Coordinates of C-alpha atoms in Angstrom, one line a residue:
M10 CA -64.9 -45.1 21.9
L11 CA -68.3 -43.1 21.0
V12 CA -67.0 -39.6 19.5
E13 CA -69.3 -37.9 22.5
E14 CA -65.7 -39.3 25.2
L15 CA -63.4 -37.6 21.9
L16 CA -65.5 -33.8 22.4
H17 CA -65.3 -34.2 25.7
S18 CA -61.9 -35.4 26.5
S19 CA -60.5 -32.9 24.2
P20 CA -62.1 -29.6 23.0
L21 CA -62.8 -30.4 19.4
R22 CA -62.8 -26.6 18.0
L23 CA -65.8 -25.6 15.8
I24 CA -63.9 -23.0 13.2
T25 CA -66.0 -21.0 10.9
A26 CA -66.3 -18.7 8.4
G27 CA -68.8 -17.3 6.0
P28 CA -69.3 -18.5 1.9
Q29 CA -68.3 -14.5 1.4
T30 CA -65.3 -14.9 3.6
P31 CA -61.8 -14.3 1.8
V32 CA -59.9 -17.5 0.8
S33 CA -56.7 -15.8 2.5
E34 CA -59.0 -15.2 5.9
A35 CA -60.2 -18.4 6.0
A36 CA -56.8 -20.3 6.1
Q37 CA -55.4 -17.4 8.8
R38 CA -58.1 -19.2 11.0
M39 CA -56.8 -22.3 9.7
A40 CA -53.0 -21.8 10.8
Q41 CA -53.8 -19.9 13.9
N42 CA -55.9 -22.6 15.2
N43 CA -53.5 -25.4 13.2
I44 CA -56.5 -27.2 12.3
G45 CA -56.9 -28.0 8.1
L46 CA -60.9 -27.5 8.1
V47 CA -63.5 -24.1 8.4
V48 CA -66.9 -25.4 8.7
V49 CA -68.9 -22.5 6.2
M50 CA -72.3 -21.3 7.8
D51 CA -75.1 -19.6 6.2
D52 CA -77.7 -17.9 8.1
D53 CA -77.3 -20.4 10.8
Q54 CA -77.0 -23.8 8.4
V55 CA -74.1 -25.7 7.4
A56 CA -73.3 -25.0 4.0
G57 CA -69.9 -26.9 3.4
V58 CA -66.3 -27.5 4.3
F59 CA -63.4 -25.7 3.2
S60 CA -60.1 -27.2 3.3
E61 CA -56.6 -27.5 2.8
R62 CA -57.3 -29.5 0.0
D63 CA -59.6 -27.2 -1.0
L64 CA -57.0 -24.4 -0.4
V65 CA -55.0 -26.2 -2.5
K66 CA -58.0 -27.5 -5.7
G67 CA -57.9 -23.6 -5.5
F68 CA -54.6 -22.7 -6.4
G69 CA -54.2 -25.5 -9.6
A70 CA -57.4 -24.2 -10.5
A71 CA -56.8 -22.0 -13.8
E72 CA -59.7 -20.0 -13.9
I73 CA -59.6 -19.1 -9.9
V74 CA -58.3 -15.9 -8.7
I75 CA -57.1 -17.2 -5.7
E76 CA -56.5 -13.1 -4.3
E77 CA -60.0 -12.6 -4.4
A78 CA -61.3 -15.9 -4.0
V79 CA -64.4 -16.6 -1.5
V80 CA -64.7 -19.3 0.6
G81 CA -67.8 -20.2 -1.6
D82 CA -66.2 -20.2 -4.7
L83 CA -63.7 -23.6 -3.4
M84 CA -65.5 -25.3 -0.6
T85 CA -67.1 -28.7 -0.9
K86 CA -70.8 -28.7 -0.6
L87 CA -71.2 -32.3 -0.2
I88 CA -70.6 -32.7 4.1
I89 CA -70.3 -36.0 5.6
T90 CA -71.3 -36.1 9.5
V91 CA -71.2 -38.3 12.5
S92 CA -73.4 -37.5 15.6
P93 CA -72.1 -37.7 18.9
T94 CA -73.4 -40.8 19.8
D95 CA -71.4 -42.7 16.6
S96 CA -68.4 -44.8 17.4
L97 CA -65.2 -43.9 16.6
V98 CA -64.7 -46.8 14.6
D99 CA -67.4 -45.7 12.5
A100 CA -66.1 -42.4 12.0
T101 CA -62.9 -44.0 10.9
I102 CA -64.8 -45.9 8.1
A103 CA -66.4 -43.1 7.0
M104 CA -63.3 -41.0 6.5
N105 CA -61.7 -44.4 4.6
A106 CA -64.9 -44.6 2.5
N107 CA -65.0 -41.1 1.4
N108 CA -61.3 -40.2 0.8
I109 CA -61.9 -37.5 3.8
R110 CA -59.5 -36.6 6.5
H111 CA -62.7 -34.6 8.8
L112 CA -65.7 -35.4 9.6
V113 CA -68.4 -32.8 11.4
V114 CA -69.8 -33.7 14.5
V115 CA -73.6 -33.0 14.2
Q116 CA -75.8 -32.6 17.3
A117 CA -80.1 -31.7 16.5
G118 CA -79.1 -30.2 13.3
R119 CA -76.5 -27.9 14.8
P120 CA -72.6 -28.4 14.5
V121 CA -70.4 -29.3 17.4
G122 CA -66.9 -30.2 16.6
V123 CA -65.1 -31.3 13.7
V124 CA -63.3 -35.3 14.4
S125 CA -60.2 -35.3 12.3
I126 CA -57.8 -38.3 11.4
R127 CA -55.5 -36.5 13.9
D128 CA -57.6 -37.0 16.7
V129 CA -58.2 -40.8 15.5
L130 CA -54.4 -41.5 15.6
R131 CA -54.4 -40.2 18.7
V132 CA -57.2 -42.2 20.5
F133 CA -55.0 -45.2 18.7
A134 CA -51.8 -44.3 20.1
E135 CA -52.8 -44.0 23.5
Q136 CA -54.7 -47.2 23.3
L137 CA -51.1 -49.0 22.5
L138 CA -49.1 -47.2 24.7
A139 CA -51.9 -47.9 27.9
V140 CA -51.7 -51.8 26.0
K141 CA -47.9 -51.9 26.2
D142 CA -47.5 -50.4 30.1
D143 CA -50.3 -52.5 30.9
A144 CA -50.4 -56.2 29.8
G145 CA -54.0 -56.1 31.3
G146 CA -55.0 -53.3 28.7
E147 CA -57.6 -53.8 26.1
L148 CA -56.3 -52.7 22.5
E149 CA -59.9 -51.9 20.5
L150 CA -60.0 -54.2 17.9
D151 CA -62.2 -52.2 15.7
L152 CA -60.6 -49.3 15.4
V153 CA -57.8 -51.2 14.7
K154 CA -59.3 -52.9 11.8
A155 CA -60.7 -49.5 10.4
L156 CA -57.1 -47.5 10.4
A157 CA -55.7 -51.0 8.5
V158 CA -57.8 -50.3 5.6
A159 CA -56.8 -46.6 4.9

């Protein structure tokens, strides 16, 4: 399965914030949309990502006053991306290799969505159910192997 198939089967909402967005506002966006990451955009360019992990690290950092912090203070600047034409297996391997749970999907230099480990597990569960329900169904073994490495 390709990432673009996942994009078409369930819209991977792209929620963004600016580097000067208060951390509390970004956290509210994540909670309201039931997501674990916002893409940080600065002048129409991806500047980083802000995740639940970044939020937790911010709360734990002695030098950060969380009530005054902005997303740019805590965001992860190293962005791991995939393209819509990458396989879901390759996306899973990238998540495992980088110890992350989200990948920004980029097409023509622009973010078009986010793939989460939750999305991967949903596809995997659907495939397992298909195999269970249909003896002729095939399980994407590469996806199983990629998840097993996690």
